[in-house]
Amino acid sequence: MTENRLLDLVDSRDFRTLFIDELGWGNPDQPDLAFDVDDETFTLTQVAGYKGLRIWHCAEIPPRKTQRLIDVIVGKDNHERLVIFSSEHKQEWRWPRRAQLGSANAKLLVHEYRVGDRTTQLTERLHAIELDFDEDLPLVVLLDKMRDAFDKEAETASVAAARLMGILYTELEAANVDDHDATLLLARLLFLLFGDDADMWKPAGLFEQYLREHTTPRTLHTDLHGLFEILDTPEHKRRHLADSPYAQFRYINGGLYADVLAIKKFSPKFRDTLIEACEFDWSIISPAVFGSMFQTVKSKEARRHGGEHYTTEENILKTIRPLFLDEYRDRLNRAWDDKAHLTKLHNDLGRARYMDPACGCGNFLVVAYRELRAIELEILRRRRDLDMVDAESKKVERAQLSLDVTGDIQVTLDHFYGIEIEEWPARIAETALLLVDHLANQQMAVEFGVAPDRLPIAIAPTIRHGNALHEDWESLLPASDDVIIFGNPPFNGGRTMSVNQKLDLNRVWGKGMSPNFDYVTGWYKKSLDYYGSYCGRWAFVSTNSICQGEPTADLWQPILNAGWRCRYAHRSFLWTTEATGGAAVHVSIIGFDKNSTPRPQLWTYAEGGKGRPTVVSVPGISPYLTPGPPVLVRSRRQPLSPVLAPTVFGSMANDGGHFFLDQDRYDSVQNDKVALEYIRHFIGARELMHDTVRWCIWMPNCDPSEVDSSPFLSEAIGNVRDYRMESKRVATQKLAATPHRFGEVRQPSTDYLAIPRHVGEHRRYFVATRFSSDVICGDANSLVPDPDGFLLGILSSSMFIAWMRAIGGRIKSDLRFSNTFTYNTFPMPAVTDRQRRSIIEAAAALVAAREAHPGISLAKLYDPVAMPEDLVEAHNFLDRLIEKLFGRSVLGTVEDRQEVLFRSYANLTGQETLL
């Protein structure tokens, strides 16, 4: 079977042969249907079917309004259907889809086909629904295959659209068009390109025709200026002849074509690319393409500097579905057979207002608007169907029912607001929303045969160009209980923030600002100030740092004090963006409201944040995104539990590397007996985990005469002195007076526990180990005297790493040990002498299990998927002892342990009222 064979059958309207003989569908099982609509009779013939999905053919193409009415009537007895309206030269295929508007625009739902067209996407759609003759495919799988084909087409279109916009922008740069004018020009052209392909005016392709027939490379700049002036002028005020090339262009208004635009002469390539862009079908692009176009005109370095990350549609829906969409959908389902409740839901949709105060190119607003219009369309459609049921009971002809619901639309663009710091994405956001509004109206025309005419533009979104941390949100949109805020603010942390961004943060937070706040926290504070005593709801995509580590309590305390609760959260996951070379970051999505229902939902990701999440409904979500009450943990100078001894950092050399010896250097000093007296084994984090050998010069106290007698020591100490003297830090310069000593000496005189600063996210246990006092511990580790191994037992337990996972800061997704935060706050209960001895014995057994595998590093021993069985058993025995101390003999999951730990912490810190 060739593609031409399929299209030949389509052209000849031999649909029965096409579907039954070529695509493997079944024979028809229904007689012809005849309908009288507006004094005309229309006949539909079933040509094929498959498991209740029937394909009907009408050998004429009535107006869209009539088509929709016919489709509705057919649908009363044919829930899944494909209706083909055809004439000699044209066909319109109504696909059997009930997906939201978000899945495709109107042109995908009603596919127009011109007889003889061999560039069509129709063959892909036909292959999507092709069946093997012995295949018993479930209907739902068949429909999913069709949706996949549609999505693929839209994604391909997005890539092509982004490429074309990038070329146009590059040509403008080469012509020295300034950024403001380039931004405005491309936004205007985008609107025209889209309008040409999306039936925004008649005839279709009007702008392309104007470019080809009435412009030249030499005059394009003046030709476009003339066109833009016409688009900004009402028809009754225009002064041009009826045969002017401008005569058919409609008045656009809305401000898009109002500003003065200094267009300079373009290169011939600009016109060629613009015509190429006209040949592309802009009506099939997905909303995410606008973000892609934004990316094509900005470098990776510029994105990194601004902290910008371009959100995929999947991540947008993770944010807005649990914030409001799921609730609206649930209400729609519950009100399905109740017109009064449907009307109330519709009115509630009309009252809500939506704001993205870091809107970028508007993707959050675009997707939200699209989904809300889809819900509204279902409400209108269901009310119409209920009206038809009432009409049947009253013997009213269905064809007499009015389908004009354009006056009933309550979700409108003027309910959507944004703030964006850069002009280009702000313009794209405005344009994107106008275009998606047109797609939504097209879908309404498919369903009802009529749709509102949005030209000239009178209803538009409000996108403010400015710094959201400077702007007065109240002046943009007055606060109320009906305002919903969401978005993806910049992610920059303390080390990557610019000076101006730090000033922005100080301006917002004032005295309440933590020195460890990320830039994104400015949007949290602005939201708190904006809502005040109002309820509303809000959610942001944020770096996972806002619910990890020491800044968490400082950020969440004012949120909780203001009466907000965590409505839902996506725990840490790996960020994916639409941007080429986008930053690899781990993020969380957190939504807030002041309600008591619904129960909070918590999504947890496996595989380092890359896997599919699991979601659970929980009584509450803590600031650390664990199930439980809003307990806050704050760092301490001393351990909360009296059974824990204080930890310190290991000794810091501050030597420029001159105190350290690798194997070759160590071998070279074997004959220097004086030097050998001062060389010790050294343990940093890498040496601890990977069992590598390293030495250091250790002489906290020394005899100067001995140093002078060792050329090796003399050279090393001299190099350290020079390094410290040349430092720009005054404190380091002072250390040059004692060049034989480490810069900071903290070596204990007894056996100690070395605690690495980081541990991999996937480790089942925190890996610390004990050393004798003659092994020097570096500052990449913390250390604590542990003469008997008791603390090794505590830190090696599942309870301790569960505490780290719950509250600790992270490097990407790796767990970070903090002596003041994760260790000093560990809510370890008191222990009896007998319990202490049991833990010491269990720790000794743990060491024995490690030593039973000589030559294998701790990193390999603690491979998350390949730990030796005897080592696992040693840990299990230790866990049972530790968990008994917390009052539970068996804790099966990390979440179980974290619940017990937070309760213990709350009791020890006087936060029992939160439990």
Coordinates of C-alpha atoms in Angstrom, one line a residue, residues 13 22 86 241 443 457 486 552 634-635 915:
R13 CA -14.3 9.6 -2.1
E22 CA -6.7 -0.7 3.0
S86 CA -17.0 16.2 1.1
L241 CA -8.9 53.2 -3.3
Q443 CA -12.8 25.4 18.5
I457 CA -9.0 43.7 19.2
F486 CA 1.4 31.2 39.4
T552 CA 13.5 27.1 54.9
R634 CA 16.3 26.0 62.9
S635 CA 20.1 25.6 63.2
L915 CA 1.2 18.0 65.9

